[in-house]
Amino acid sequence: MKTRNEPAALSAKTLRAAFYAHNHGAFALSVLATALTQALMLGISWILMEMINAISGEAGAKSLENLALMIAVYLLLFTLVSLLNRAAQPRFLRTAMEQYKNLVLQKLMGKSLASFQREPTSAYLSALSNDAAVIERDYLEAEFQIIGNLLDFCGAFLLMLYLSPLLTAVVAVLTVLPMAASMGVGRRLEPLERQVSEDNAAFTATLKDCLSGFSVVKSFRTEREFLRLLSDKNAALEEEKCQKRRLRLSVSTVSIAAGLLAQFGVFFAGVWMVLAGRNITVGTVIAFVNLMNFIVTPISELPGLLTARRAALGLLEKMASLLRRNSGRGGRAVPARLAQGIRTEHLSFGYEPGREVLHDVSVTFEAGKCYAIVGSSGCGKSTLLHLLRGGAADYQGSITYDGVEGRDISNASLSDLVASIQQDIFVFNATLRDNVTMFRDFPDEEVADALRMANLTDLAAARGEGCLCGEGGAELSGGERQRIAIARSLLRRASVLLVDEATAALDAETAYQVSSDLLNLPDVTRIVVTHSLEKALLLRYDQILVMKDGAVVETGTFDALMAQKGLFYALYTVAQ
């Protein structure tokens, strides 16, 4: 047996490591290609110097043949390095983002039902779409830009120092202004990037609500109100993006202006040195002017790139925080078959502090038997099933499965043991077979048996297992969607089946047939919440639990409860 083990806390460092796992070779080649590319770009300044010196007739200038050979070799090297970069960098970025998203999805799928139901899905949608794009651009792609800029700056400075130490000193003085300007404006970018992420999550949440509840919006004719709500969220998002663009443009404008001033200053200083006979050639001055691009550009871009990188790291920390929140507990593994039963003892629970929904519920569900839970709306029936399937762990009392406390069972093990069917069945926009198998591989014989026992054989024969079910099961009837849920449970061979008002939205004939199908399931512990009080069905349950105000007030078979003439008798009589 596995002992209880709390999962290690996830950090932004863990997420960053996913970019490079099994990806070091592509990263190393990408860095090499970046370094060689920047070295070749610096070589342009040297070629220009040699060409200007040849034109001006400087002593020791290279011949045209040597210059032509130099240019040919340069172009060949540039082509080879470009091919290396084309092969390495896109591969690195693809693998990095694929591994990052897979890790996030793996951690997300590892959350328990209780954890996930307390979180806004829009936050994950935003983090895996907008935030992921920002991380790819401002962290991964920018990584090579930062490396390139640093190599440009260092290489250009060293080459300048080699060509003319005096003019290099002038360059050092003139580059202080663009560096200060870029750093001063660029530090304001990080909080704006975070705000854009938050506003995008808010807009996504509102849009998701509107689309999910579209039928309600149309029914109550509140299109104008929801359009105004969406427009306000959209306007807030676009305003923050506008502010971010303005700041980026301000950084760029200030940097360009300061850079131009530095370049003109170096050019005039170089001209003065040539005219004053300071042992410097015209070609060297031109080389300096060209090399200034490799000094000014890094100074203007690096603060913005580093600020954007910090903002991207903030988004990684935000994702790590989301995944840490309500993280799935550890626990022990238990057999996937229920041998004895489920027992609740003095079970009490409330969704909000001080407002209990269940009060001191003590019941036993024996393995392999079938139970009905009845009562008026709001009495706690669905909440009891919610707790039985692991929907919350902050209850008072105990829930044991074959004597093992539910809070000590791992999420995966509890999911293997318990399956549930709810009133609103989610059907994927996929084939009938994929919806039944949940995209897992099963032998054809097992799938056929599940379809037969769930009364889906006629549908599969008429339309084929490859027929599309439509978005939300739009191509299926309510009964067919319910039977898909039954087939899923049969195929995974869950030992416990929790059914919550599965037939409430169906017509009487279909509801009766689906309920009968559930009662016919062999070797499964069935716990069914139902409003349907039909004698023919109620007689088939091993026991009926009657709830009122969050407590189980009556238990027994149909005949025994009717003989008591208590609450169940009253409910049944009114229903008839």
PDB file of C-alpha atoms in Angstrom, residues 125-392:
ATOM      1  CA  LEU A 125      -7.807  29.514 -20.384  1.00  0.00           C
ATOM      2  CA  SER A 126      -6.055  32.881 -20.235  1.00  0.00           C
ATOM      3  CA  ALA A 127      -2.837  31.392 -18.838  1.00  0.00           C
ATOM      4  CA  LEU A 128      -2.645  28.733 -21.569  1.00  0.00           C
ATOM      5  CA  SER A 129      -3.476  31.123 -24.419  1.00  0.00           C
ATOM      6  CA  ASN A 130      -2.598  34.800 -23.938  1.00  0.00           C
ATOM      7  CA  ASP A 131      -0.034  34.286 -21.151  1.00  0.00           C
ATOM      8  CA  ALA A 132       1.616  31.371 -22.980  1.00  0.00           C
ATOM      9  CA  ALA A 133       2.039  33.551 -26.088  1.00  0.00           C
ATOM     10  CA  VAL A 134       3.633  36.299 -23.960  1.00  0.00           C
ATOM     11  CA  ILE A 135       5.970  33.781 -22.301  1.00  0.00           C
ATOM     12  CA  GLU A 136       7.004  32.369 -25.675  1.00  0.00           C
ATOM     13  CA  ARG A 137       7.695  35.847 -27.066  1.00  0.00           C
ATOM     14  CA  ASP A 138       9.115  37.698 -24.055  1.00  0.00           C
ATOM     15  CA  TYR A 139      10.954  34.860 -22.341  1.00  0.00           C
ATOM     16  CA  LEU A 140      12.032  32.228 -24.867  1.00  0.00           C
ATOM     17  CA  GLU A 141      12.387  34.208 -28.089  1.00  0.00           C
ATOM     18  CA  ALA A 142      13.736  37.206 -26.184  1.00  0.00           C
ATOM     19  CA  GLU A 143      16.377  34.949 -24.628  1.00  0.00           C
ATOM     20  CA  PHE A 144      18.205  34.791 -27.953  1.00  0.00           C
ATOM     21  CA  GLN A 145      17.713  38.511 -28.516  1.00  0.00           C
ATOM     22  CA  ILE A 146      19.281  39.225 -25.124  1.00  0.00           C
ATOM     23  CA  ILE A 147      22.212  36.914 -25.867  1.00  0.00           C
ATOM     24  CA  GLY A 148      22.631  38.524 -29.294  1.00  0.00           C
ATOM     25  CA  ASN A 149      22.518  42.049 -27.873  1.00  0.00           C
ATOM     26  CA  LEU A 150      25.090  41.254 -25.200  1.00  0.00           C
ATOM     27  CA  LEU A 151      27.410  39.697 -27.771  1.00  0.00           C
ATOM     28  CA  ASP A 152      26.874  42.694 -30.073  1.00  0.00           C
ATOM     29  CA  PHE A 153      27.727  45.163 -27.330  1.00  0.00           C
ATOM     30  CA  CYS A 154      30.813  43.326 -26.074  1.00  0.00           C
ATOM     31  CA  GLY A 155      32.083  42.456 -29.573  1.00  0.00           C
ATOM     32  CA  ALA A 156      31.571  45.973 -30.941  1.00  0.00           C
ATOM     33  CA  PHE A 157      33.249  47.553 -27.918  1.00  0.00           C
ATOM     34  CA  LEU A 158      36.282  45.253 -28.199  1.00  0.00           C
ATOM     35  CA  LEU A 159      36.569  45.879 -31.943  1.00  0.00           C
ATOM     36  CA  MET A 160      36.311  49.640 -31.387  1.00  0.00           C
ATOM     37  CA  LEU A 161      38.972  49.457 -28.701  1.00  0.00           C
ATOM     38  CA  TYR A 162      41.234  47.622 -31.145  1.00  0.00           C
ATOM     39  CA  LEU A 163      40.657  50.165 -33.927  1.00  0.00           C
ATOM     40  CA  SER A 164      40.901  53.395 -31.874  1.00  0.00           C
ATOM     41  CA  PRO A 165      41.031  53.601 -28.045  1.00  0.00           C
ATOM     42  CA  LEU A 166      40.509  57.386 -28.121  1.00  0.00           C
ATOM     43  CA  LEU A 167      37.352  57.270 -30.229  1.00  0.00           C
ATOM     44  CA  THR A 168      36.134  54.340 -28.088  1.00  0.00           C
ATOM     45  CA  ALA A 169      36.360  56.616 -25.039  1.00  0.00           C
ATOM     46  CA  VAL A 170      34.122  59.130 -26.848  1.00  0.00           C
ATOM     47  CA  VAL A 171      31.653  56.311 -27.557  1.00  0.00           C
ATOM     48  CA  ALA A 172      31.582  55.346 -23.871  1.00  0.00           C
ATOM     49  CA  VAL A 173      30.656  58.907 -22.853  1.00  0.00           C
ATOM     50  CA  LEU A 174      27.959  59.309 -25.510  1.00  0.00           C
ATOM     51  CA  THR A 175      26.226  55.984 -24.732  1.00  0.00           C
ATOM     52  CA  VAL A 176      25.443  56.949 -21.134  1.00  0.00           C
ATOM     53  CA  LEU A 177      22.409  59.000 -22.280  1.00  0.00           C
ATOM     54  CA  PRO A 178      20.554  56.268 -24.257  1.00  0.00           C
ATOM     55  CA  MET A 179      21.272  53.730 -21.483  1.00  0.00           C
ATOM     56  CA  ALA A 180      19.764  55.974 -18.796  1.00  0.00           C
ATOM     57  CA  ALA A 181      16.759  56.851 -20.982  1.00  0.00           C
ATOM     58  CA  SER A 182      15.922  53.210 -21.738  1.00  0.00           C
ATOM     59  CA  MET A 183      16.243  52.057 -18.143  1.00  0.00           C
ATOM     60  CA  GLY A 184      14.170  54.961 -16.839  1.00  0.00           C
ATOM     61  CA  VAL A 185      11.170  54.324 -19.072  1.00  0.00           C
ATOM     62  CA  GLY A 186      11.422  50.519 -19.346  1.00  0.00           C
ATOM     63  CA  ARG A 187      10.933  49.647 -15.659  1.00  0.00           C
ATOM     64  CA  ARG A 188       7.269  50.701 -15.877  1.00  0.00           C
ATOM     65  CA  LEU A 189       6.458  47.895 -18.330  1.00  0.00           C
ATOM     66  CA  GLU A 190       6.284  44.956 -15.884  1.00  0.00           C
ATOM     67  CA  PRO A 191       3.203  46.072 -13.878  1.00  0.00           C
ATOM     68  CA  LEU A 192       1.395  46.887 -17.127  1.00  0.00           C
ATOM     69  CA  GLU A 193       2.078  43.360 -18.441  1.00  0.00           C
ATOM     70  CA  ARG A 194       0.582  41.874 -15.284  1.00  0.00           C
ATOM     71  CA  GLN A 195      -2.469  44.114 -15.545  1.00  0.00           C
ATOM     72  CA  VAL A 196      -3.036  43.070 -19.171  1.00  0.00           C
ATOM     73  CA  SER A 197      -2.926  39.418 -18.062  1.00  0.00           C
ATOM     74  CA  GLU A 198      -5.486  40.035 -15.305  1.00  0.00           C
ATOM     75  CA  ASP A 199      -7.824  42.002 -17.589  1.00  0.00           C
ATOM     76  CA  ASN A 200      -7.594  39.291 -20.233  1.00  0.00           C
ATOM     77  CA  ALA A 201      -8.577  36.671 -17.639  1.00  0.00           C
ATOM     78  CA  ALA A 202     -11.562  38.823 -16.587  1.00  0.00           C
ATOM     79  CA  PHE A 203     -12.704  39.243 -20.196  1.00  0.00           C
ATOM     80  CA  THR A 204     -12.305  35.513 -20.876  1.00  0.00           C
ATOM     81  CA  ALA A 205     -14.339  34.670 -17.759  1.00  0.00           C
ATOM     82  CA  THR A 206     -17.197  36.961 -18.783  1.00  0.00           C
ATOM     83  CA  LEU A 207     -17.160  35.701 -22.359  1.00  0.00           C
ATOM     84  CA  LYS A 208     -17.189  32.075 -21.164  1.00  0.00           C
ATOM     85  CA  ASP A 209     -20.178  32.785 -18.899  1.00  0.00           C
ATOM     86  CA  CYS A 210     -22.057  34.485 -21.723  1.00  0.00           C
ATOM     87  CA  LEU A 211     -21.467  31.666 -24.205  1.00  0.00           C
ATOM     88  CA  SER A 212     -22.207  28.932 -21.655  1.00  0.00           C
ATOM     89  CA  GLY A 213     -25.417  30.634 -20.592  1.00  0.00           C
ATOM     90  CA  PHE A 214     -26.439  31.805 -24.072  1.00  0.00           C
ATOM     91  CA  SER A 215     -29.842  30.138 -23.866  1.00  0.00           C
ATOM     92  CA  VAL A 216     -30.564  31.919 -20.568  1.00  0.00           C
ATOM     93  CA  VAL A 217     -29.477  35.250 -22.035  1.00  0.00           C
ATOM     94  CA  LYS A 218     -31.830  34.780 -24.982  1.00  0.00           C
ATOM     95  CA  SER A 219     -34.692  33.552 -22.801  1.00  0.00           C
ATOM     96  CA  PHE A 220     -34.598  36.633 -20.572  1.00  0.00           C
ATOM     97  CA  ARG A 221     -33.820  39.015 -23.476  1.00  0.00           C
ATOM     98  CA  THR A 222     -30.733  40.377 -21.733  1.00  0.00           C
ATOM     99  CA  GLU A 223     -28.575  40.556 -24.871  1.00  0.00           C
ATOM    100  CA  ARG A 224     -28.081  44.299 -24.457  1.00  0.00           C
ATOM    101  CA  GLU A 225     -27.001  43.982 -20.826  1.00  0.00           C
ATOM    102  CA  PHE A 226     -24.520  41.194 -21.547  1.00  0.00           C
ATOM    103  CA  LEU A 227     -23.209  43.055 -24.589  1.00  0.00           C
ATOM    104  CA  ARG A 228     -22.596  46.090 -22.380  1.00  0.00           C
ATOM    105  CA  LEU A 229     -20.861  43.900 -19.781  1.00  0.00           C
ATOM    106  CA  LEU A 230     -18.635  42.318 -22.433  1.00  0.00           C
ATOM    107  CA  SER A 231     -17.942  45.697 -24.000  1.00  0.00           C
ATOM    108  CA  ASP A 232     -16.829  47.131 -20.647  1.00  0.00           C
ATOM    109  CA  LYS A 233     -14.461  44.210 -20.021  1.00  0.00           C
ATOM    110  CA  ASN A 234     -13.162  44.426 -23.581  1.00  0.00           C
ATOM    111  CA  ALA A 235     -12.633  48.188 -23.280  1.00  0.00           C
ATOM    112  CA  ALA A 236     -10.667  47.753 -20.032  1.00  0.00           C
ATOM    113  CA  LEU A 237      -8.478  45.084 -21.653  1.00  0.00           C
ATOM    114  CA  GLU A 238      -7.798  47.095 -24.795  1.00  0.00           C
ATOM    115  CA  GLU A 239      -7.075  50.245 -22.757  1.00  0.00           C
ATOM    116  CA  GLU A 240      -4.379  48.424 -20.784  1.00  0.00           C
ATOM    117  CA  LYS A 241      -2.948  47.004 -24.006  1.00  0.00           C
ATOM    118  CA  CYS A 242      -2.986  50.505 -25.467  1.00  0.00           C
ATOM    119  CA  GLN A 243      -1.070  51.821 -22.442  1.00  0.00           C
ATOM    120  CA  LYS A 244       1.448  49.003 -22.835  1.00  0.00           C
ATOM    121  CA  ARG A 245       1.933  49.789 -26.536  1.00  0.00           C
ATOM    122  CA  ARG A 246       2.369  53.484 -25.756  1.00  0.00           C
ATOM    123  CA  LEU A 247       5.008  52.686 -23.170  1.00  0.00           C
ATOM    124  CA  ARG A 248       6.832  50.358 -25.555  1.00  0.00           C
ATOM    125  CA  LEU A 249       6.752  53.066 -28.242  1.00  0.00           C
ATOM    126  CA  SER A 250       7.988  55.627 -25.693  1.00  0.00           C
ATOM    127  CA  VAL A 251      10.923  53.371 -24.835  1.00  0.00           C
ATOM    128  CA  SER A 252      11.635  52.913 -28.531  1.00  0.00           C
ATOM    129  CA  THR A 253      11.325  56.622 -29.360  1.00  0.00           C
ATOM    130  CA  VAL A 254      13.534  57.792 -26.510  1.00  0.00           C
ATOM    131  CA  SER A 255      16.095  55.102 -27.303  1.00  0.00           C
ATOM    132  CA  ILE A 256      16.173  55.930 -31.008  1.00  0.00           C
ATOM    133  CA  ALA A 257      16.537  59.667 -30.328  1.00  0.00           C
ATOM    134  CA  ALA A 258      19.331  59.100 -27.813  1.00  0.00           C
ATOM    135  CA  GLY A 259      20.969  56.611 -30.176  1.00  0.00           C
ATOM    136  CA  LEU A 260      20.919  59.022 -33.102  1.00  0.00           C
ATOM    137  CA  LEU A 261      22.491  61.680 -30.915  1.00  0.00           C
ATOM    138  CA  ALA A 262      25.229  59.233 -29.928  1.00  0.00           C
ATOM    139  CA  GLN A 263      25.863  58.180 -33.526  1.00  0.00           C
ATOM    140  CA  PHE A 264      26.062  61.758 -34.792  1.00  0.00           C
ATOM    141  CA  GLY A 265      28.360  62.602 -31.908  1.00  0.00           C
ATOM    142  CA  VAL A 266      30.729  59.744 -32.757  1.00  0.00           C
ATOM    143  CA  PHE A 267      30.673  60.678 -36.447  1.00  0.00           C
ATOM    144  CA  PHE A 268      31.581  64.310 -35.726  1.00  0.00           C
ATOM    145  CA  ALA A 269      34.283  63.259 -33.279  1.00  0.00           C
ATOM    146  CA  GLY A 270      35.709  60.900 -35.908  1.00  0.00           C
ATOM    147  CA  VAL A 271      35.672  63.575 -38.622  1.00  0.00           C
ATOM    148  CA  TRP A 272      37.420  65.994 -36.267  1.00  0.00           C
ATOM    149  CA  MET A 273      40.094  63.370 -35.509  1.00  0.00           C
ATOM    150  CA  VAL A 274      40.678  62.701 -39.242  1.00  0.00           C
ATOM    151  CA  LEU A 275      40.951  66.430 -40.023  1.00  0.00           C
ATOM    152  CA  ALA A 276      43.206  66.984 -37.030  1.00  0.00           C
ATOM    153  CA  GLY A 277      45.528  64.163 -38.166  1.00  0.00           C
ATOM    154  CA  ARG A 278      44.939  61.953 -35.127  1.00  0.00           C
ATOM    155  CA  ASN A 279      46.187  58.782 -36.867  1.00  0.00           C
ATOM    156  CA  ILE A 280      42.766  57.489 -37.855  1.00  0.00           C
ATOM    157  CA  THR A 281      41.521  56.616 -41.344  1.00  0.00           C
ATOM    158  CA  VAL A 282      38.205  57.502 -42.972  1.00  0.00           C
ATOM    159  CA  GLY A 283      37.425  53.781 -43.154  1.00  0.00           C
ATOM    160  CA  THR A 284      37.893  53.507 -39.395  1.00  0.00           C
ATOM    161  CA  VAL A 285      35.430  56.370 -38.816  1.00  0.00           C
ATOM    162  CA  ILE A 286      32.858  54.661 -41.065  1.00  0.00           C
ATOM    163  CA  ALA A 287      33.440  51.387 -39.221  1.00  0.00           C
ATOM    164  CA  PHE A 288      32.831  53.187 -35.908  1.00  0.00           C
ATOM    165  CA  VAL A 289      29.606  54.731 -37.193  1.00  0.00           C
ATOM    166  CA  ASN A 290      28.397  51.289 -38.270  1.00  0.00           C
ATOM    167  CA  LEU A 291      29.573  49.658 -35.019  1.00  0.00           C
ATOM    168  CA  MET A 292      27.580  52.252 -33.073  1.00  0.00           C
ATOM    169  CA  ASN A 293      24.455  50.344 -34.149  1.00  0.00           C
ATOM    170  CA  PHE A 294      25.749  47.372 -32.163  1.00  0.00           C
ATOM    171  CA  ILE A 295      26.294  49.599 -29.133  1.00  0.00           C
ATOM    172  CA  VAL A 296      23.149  51.733 -29.224  1.00  0.00           C
ATOM    173  CA  THR A 297      20.698  48.938 -30.163  1.00  0.00           C
ATOM    174  CA  PRO A 298      21.554  46.721 -27.175  1.00  0.00           C
ATOM    175  CA  ILE A 299      21.443  49.739 -24.864  1.00  0.00           C
ATOM    176  CA  SER A 300      18.004  50.721 -26.176  1.00  0.00           C
ATOM    177  CA  GLU A 301      16.575  47.189 -26.382  1.00  0.00           C
ATOM    178  CA  LEU A 302      18.071  45.391 -23.400  1.00  0.00           C
ATOM    179  CA  PRO A 303      16.161  47.269 -20.665  1.00  0.00           C
ATOM    180  CA  GLY A 304      12.875  46.605 -22.453  1.00  0.00           C
ATOM    181  CA  LEU A 305      13.791  42.972 -23.113  1.00  0.00           C
ATOM    182  CA  LEU A 306      14.850  42.400 -19.511  1.00  0.00           C
ATOM    183  CA  THR A 307      11.721  44.112 -18.196  1.00  0.00           C
ATOM    184  CA  ALA A 308       9.526  42.013 -20.492  1.00  0.00           C
ATOM    185  CA  ARG A 309      11.444  38.935 -19.354  1.00  0.00           C
ATOM    186  CA  ARG A 310      10.717  39.758 -15.706  1.00  0.00           C
ATOM    187  CA  ALA A 311       7.053  40.227 -16.612  1.00  0.00           C
ATOM    188  CA  ALA A 312       7.054  36.825 -18.356  1.00  0.00           C
ATOM    189  CA  LEU A 313       8.643  35.281 -15.261  1.00  0.00           C
ATOM    190  CA  GLY A 314       5.799  36.863 -13.298  1.00  0.00           C
ATOM    191  CA  LEU A 315       3.334  35.052 -15.558  1.00  0.00           C
ATOM    192  CA  LEU A 316       5.186  31.786 -14.908  1.00  0.00           C
ATOM    193  CA  GLU A 317       4.887  32.419 -11.166  1.00  0.00           C
ATOM    194  CA  LYS A 318       1.202  33.193 -11.690  1.00  0.00           C
ATOM    195  CA  MET A 319       0.738  29.830 -13.423  1.00  0.00           C
ATOM    196  CA  ALA A 320       2.668  28.032 -10.671  1.00  0.00           C
ATOM    197  CA  SER A 321       0.467  29.744  -8.096  1.00  0.00           C
ATOM    198  CA  LEU A 322      -2.679  28.629  -9.933  1.00  0.00           C
ATOM    199  CA  LEU A 323      -1.455  25.050 -10.036  1.00  0.00           C
ATOM    200  CA  ARG A 324      -0.420  25.135  -6.358  1.00  0.00           C
ATOM    201  CA  ARG A 325      -3.816  26.468  -5.305  1.00  0.00           C
ATOM    202  CA  ASN A 326      -6.006  23.717  -3.900  1.00  0.00           C
ATOM    203  CA  SER A 327      -3.458  21.214  -5.215  1.00  0.00           C
ATOM    204  CA  GLY A 328      -4.521  17.606  -5.133  1.00  0.00           C
ATOM    205  CA  ARG A 329      -3.696  15.782  -1.960  1.00  0.00           C
ATOM    206  CA  GLY A 330      -1.578  12.667  -1.767  1.00  0.00           C
ATOM    207  CA  GLY A 331      -2.996   9.494  -0.310  1.00  0.00           C
ATOM    208  CA  ARG A 332      -3.029   5.732  -0.302  1.00  0.00           C
ATOM    209  CA  ALA A 333      -4.203   3.408  -3.036  1.00  0.00           C
ATOM    210  CA  VAL A 334      -7.188   1.159  -2.393  1.00  0.00           C
ATOM    211  CA  PRO A 335      -8.610  -1.702  -4.479  1.00  0.00           C
ATOM    212  CA  ALA A 336     -10.816  -0.633  -7.367  1.00  0.00           C
ATOM    213  CA  ARG A 337     -13.575  -2.992  -6.220  1.00  0.00           C
ATOM    214  CA  LEU A 338     -15.762  -2.253  -3.222  1.00  0.00           C
ATOM    215  CA  ALA A 339     -15.860  -5.365  -1.043  1.00  0.00           C
ATOM    216  CA  GLN A 340     -17.808  -4.299   2.058  1.00  0.00           C
ATOM    217  CA  GLY A 341     -19.391  -0.925   1.483  1.00  0.00           C
ATOM    218  CA  ILE A 342     -19.399   2.818   2.123  1.00  0.00           C
ATOM    219  CA  ARG A 343     -20.107   4.209   5.578  1.00  0.00           C
ATOM    220  CA  THR A 344     -20.714   7.789   6.703  1.00  0.00           C
ATOM    221  CA  GLU A 345     -20.580   8.547  10.406  1.00  0.00           C
ATOM    222  CA  HIS A 346     -21.768  11.836  11.910  1.00  0.00           C
ATOM    223  CA  LEU A 347     -21.173  13.499   8.550  1.00  0.00           C
ATOM    224  CA  SER A 348     -21.746  17.259   8.538  1.00  0.00           C
ATOM    225  CA  PHE A 349     -20.825  19.743   5.816  1.00  0.00           C
ATOM    226  CA  GLY A 350     -21.466  23.289   4.641  1.00  0.00           C
ATOM    227  CA  TYR A 351     -20.278  25.209   1.590  1.00  0.00           C
ATOM    228  CA  GLU A 352     -19.954  28.336   3.742  1.00  0.00           C
ATOM    229  CA  PRO A 353     -18.817  28.631   7.365  1.00  0.00           C
ATOM    230  CA  GLY A 354     -21.713  28.537   9.802  1.00  0.00           C
ATOM    231  CA  ARG A 355     -24.242  27.298   7.226  1.00  0.00           C
ATOM    232  CA  GLU A 356     -24.434  23.506   7.310  1.00  0.00           C
ATOM    233  CA  VAL A 357     -26.116  21.678   4.438  1.00  0.00           C
ATOM    234  CA  LEU A 358     -25.697  18.187   5.932  1.00  0.00           C
ATOM    235  CA  HIS A 359     -26.205  17.450   9.633  1.00  0.00           C
ATOM    236  CA  ASP A 360     -24.933  14.342  11.413  1.00  0.00           C
ATOM    237  CA  VAL A 361     -25.597  11.885   8.569  1.00  0.00           C
ATOM    238  CA  SER A 362     -24.758   8.284   9.463  1.00  0.00           C
ATOM    239  CA  VAL A 363     -25.672   5.713   6.793  1.00  0.00           C
ATOM    240  CA  THR A 364     -24.273   2.501   5.322  1.00  0.00           C
ATOM    241  CA  PHE A 365     -24.268   1.525   1.639  1.00  0.00           C
ATOM    242  CA  GLU A 366     -23.482  -2.157   1.263  1.00  0.00           C
ATOM    243  CA  ALA A 367     -21.411  -3.294  -1.700  1.00  0.00           C
ATOM    244  CA  GLY A 368     -23.399  -4.446  -4.743  1.00  0.00           C
ATOM    245  CA  LYS A 369     -26.747  -3.081  -3.543  1.00  0.00           C
ATOM    246  CA  CYS A 370     -28.922  -0.338  -4.967  1.00  0.00           C
ATOM    247  CA  TYR A 371     -30.063   2.708  -2.978  1.00  0.00           C
ATOM    248  CA  ALA A 372     -32.426   5.563  -3.697  1.00  0.00           C
ATOM    249  CA  ILE A 373     -32.154   8.952  -1.980  1.00  0.00           C
ATOM    250  CA  VAL A 374     -35.334  11.009  -2.031  1.00  0.00           C
ATOM    251  CA  GLY A 375     -36.530  14.252  -0.464  1.00  0.00           C
ATOM    252  CA  SER A 376     -37.631  17.751  -1.345  1.00  0.00           C
ATOM    253  CA  SER A 377     -35.365  20.166  -3.211  1.00  0.00           C
ATOM    254  CA  GLY A 378     -32.553  21.619  -1.120  1.00  0.00           C
ATOM    255  CA  CYS A 379     -32.562  18.873   1.502  1.00  0.00           C
ATOM    256  CA  GLY A 380     -28.925  17.855   0.836  1.00  0.00           C
ATOM    257  CA  LYS A 381     -29.277  14.872  -1.543  1.00  0.00           C
ATOM    258  CA  SER A 382     -26.870  16.165  -4.200  1.00  0.00           C
ATOM    259  CA  THR A 383     -24.459  17.422  -1.549  1.00  0.00           C
ATOM    260  CA  LEU A 384     -24.248  13.926  -0.060  1.00  0.00           C
ATOM    261  CA  LEU A 385     -23.339  12.486  -3.482  1.00  0.00           C
ATOM    262  CA  HIS A 386     -20.899  15.343  -3.986  1.00  0.00           C
ATOM    263  CA  LEU A 387     -19.025  14.278  -0.853  1.00  0.00           C
ATOM    264  CA  LEU A 388     -19.182  10.569  -1.703  1.00  0.00           C
ATOM    265  CA  ARG A 389     -17.374  11.184  -4.998  1.00  0.00           C
ATOM    266  CA  GLY A 390     -14.635  13.239  -3.312  1.00  0.00           C
ATOM    267  CA  GLY A 391     -16.013  16.673  -4.150  1.00  0.00           C
ATOM    268  CA  ALA A 392     -14.811  18.175  -0.853  1.00  0.00           C
TER     269      ALA A 392
END
